């Protein structure tokens, strides 16, 4: 993971970069406040460790611009201003966490780890997905994952699985499936739905928790095997 360390104290930034690189992070150092925003716009670091004061300049002036970016980084603000009111200003401006100088490196590392967890949750929730138990559909990519492993699906199989997940635990008649997946109102006695349901069952067979139930005379339902 790439981290930007922005502070005008060169000995401090060099120390932090050495420590973070030893922990496996990729680090870039900036000692000039005016270079911070352009760098973030161009390189999109995941986490920014940002000093509150660069000489007489206050980094709060650029936080709003950073947070307005399409994919803003998580920001850990460093400061020698330890008053509660100053910490509140930083957090209200958009910082995700605040660490007062002097600090222990282990504490900084722990706070970065916490920001990584928040970042991971945020990125996951922003993905356009549908899920059911261990099954996940990535809608933009049109990919189906079963416990993290990609399923090999045809276009029709994907559309059928999508319709089942959209209506999980609901019973879908053959007529409704034909209308949605095949966009046709052809003879409801055709067995094409049954054929594709069987194909999907075989591809889901490696997972023992998900099943496609057949309700005789009614239709199909995606459910848990234990249900």
Short mmCIF file of N, CA, C and O in Angstrom, two decimals, residues 3 19-20 23 25 76 99 103-116:
data_model
loop_
_atom_site.label_atom_id
_atom_site.label_comp_id
_atom_site.label_asym_id
_atom_site.label_seq_id
_atom_site.Cartn_x
_atom_site.Cartn_y
_atom_site.Cartn_z
N UNK A 3 1.80 5.12 0.74
CA UNK A 3 1.54 6.14 1.75
C UNK A 3 2.35 7.39 1.42
O UNK A 3 3.54 7.30 1.09
N UNK A 19 10.80 3.44 8.79
CA UNK A 19 10.03 2.51 9.60
C UNK A 19 8.89 1.88 8.84
O UNK A 19 8.65 0.67 8.93
N UNK A 20 8.17 2.68 8.05
CA UNK A 20 7.03 2.15 7.30
C UNK A 20 7.48 1.23 6.16
O UNK A 20 6.83 0.22 5.89
N UNK A 23 8.03 -2.09 7.32
CA UNK A 23 6.79 -2.82 7.54
C UNK A 23 6.11 -3.23 6.23
O UNK A 23 5.02 -3.77 6.24
N UNK A 25 5.40 -1.08 3.56
CA UNK A 25 4.67 -0.02 2.86
C UNK A 25 5.57 0.66 1.83
O UNK A 25 6.79 0.75 1.99
N UNK A 76 -4.21 10.87 8.08
CA UNK A 76 -3.78 10.91 9.47
C UNK A 76 -3.01 12.21 9.67
O UNK A 76 -1.95 12.41 9.06
N UNK A 99 -2.92 12.60 15.44
CA UNK A 99 -1.87 12.10 16.32
C UNK A 99 -0.98 13.26 16.74
O UNK A 99 -0.43 13.98 15.89
N UNK A 103 5.18 11.40 19.36
CA UNK A 103 4.41 10.16 19.41
C UNK A 103 5.36 8.98 19.24
O UNK A 103 6.49 9.11 18.78
N UNK A 104 4.88 7.82 19.62
CA UNK A 104 5.65 6.59 19.47
C UNK A 104 5.36 6.00 18.09
O UNK A 104 4.21 5.99 17.64
N UNK A 105 6.38 5.48 17.42
CA UNK A 105 6.18 4.93 16.07
C UNK A 105 5.16 3.80 16.07
O UNK A 105 4.37 3.67 15.13
N UNK A 106 5.16 2.99 17.13
CA UNK A 106 4.21 1.88 17.19
C UNK A 106 2.76 2.37 17.19
O UNK A 106 1.87 1.73 16.63
N UNK A 107 2.54 3.53 17.84
CA UNK A 107 1.19 4.09 17.83
C UNK A 107 0.82 4.56 16.43
O UNK A 107 -0.30 4.34 15.96
N UNK A 108 1.73 5.22 15.76
CA UNK A 108 1.46 5.64 14.38
C UNK A 108 1.16 4.44 13.49
O UNK A 108 0.24 4.46 12.68
N UNK A 109 1.94 3.37 13.67
CA UNK A 109 1.73 2.16 12.88
C UNK A 109 0.35 1.56 13.16
O UNK A 109 -0.35 1.13 12.24
N UNK A 110 -0.06 1.56 14.42
CA UNK A 110 -1.37 1.03 14.78
C UNK A 110 -2.49 1.87 14.16
O UNK A 110 -3.51 1.33 13.70
N UNK A 111 -2.30 3.18 14.15
CA UNK A 111 -3.33 4.04 13.57
C UNK A 111 -3.42 3.87 12.05
O UNK A 111 -4.51 3.91 11.48
N UNK A 112 -2.28 3.65 11.40
CA UNK A 112 -2.29 3.39 9.97
C UNK A 112 -3.00 2.06 9.68
O UNK A 112 -3.77 1.94 8.72
N UNK A 113 -2.74 1.07 10.52
CA UNK A 113 -3.43 -0.22 10.36
C UNK A 113 -4.93 -0.06 10.48
O UNK A 113 -5.70 -0.65 9.72
N UNK A 114 -5.37 0.77 11.43
CA UNK A 114 -6.80 1.02 11.60
C UNK A 114 -7.37 1.73 10.38
O UNK A 114 -8.49 1.41 9.93
N UNK A 115 -6.63 2.68 9.82
CA UNK A 115 -7.09 3.37 8.61
C UNK A 115 -7.18 2.41 7.43
O UNK A 115 -8.08 2.52 6.59
N UNK A 116 -6.25 1.46 7.37
CA UNK A 116 -6.31 0.44 6.31
C UNK A 116 -7.58 -0.37 6.41
O UNK A 116 -8.21 -0.69 5.39
#
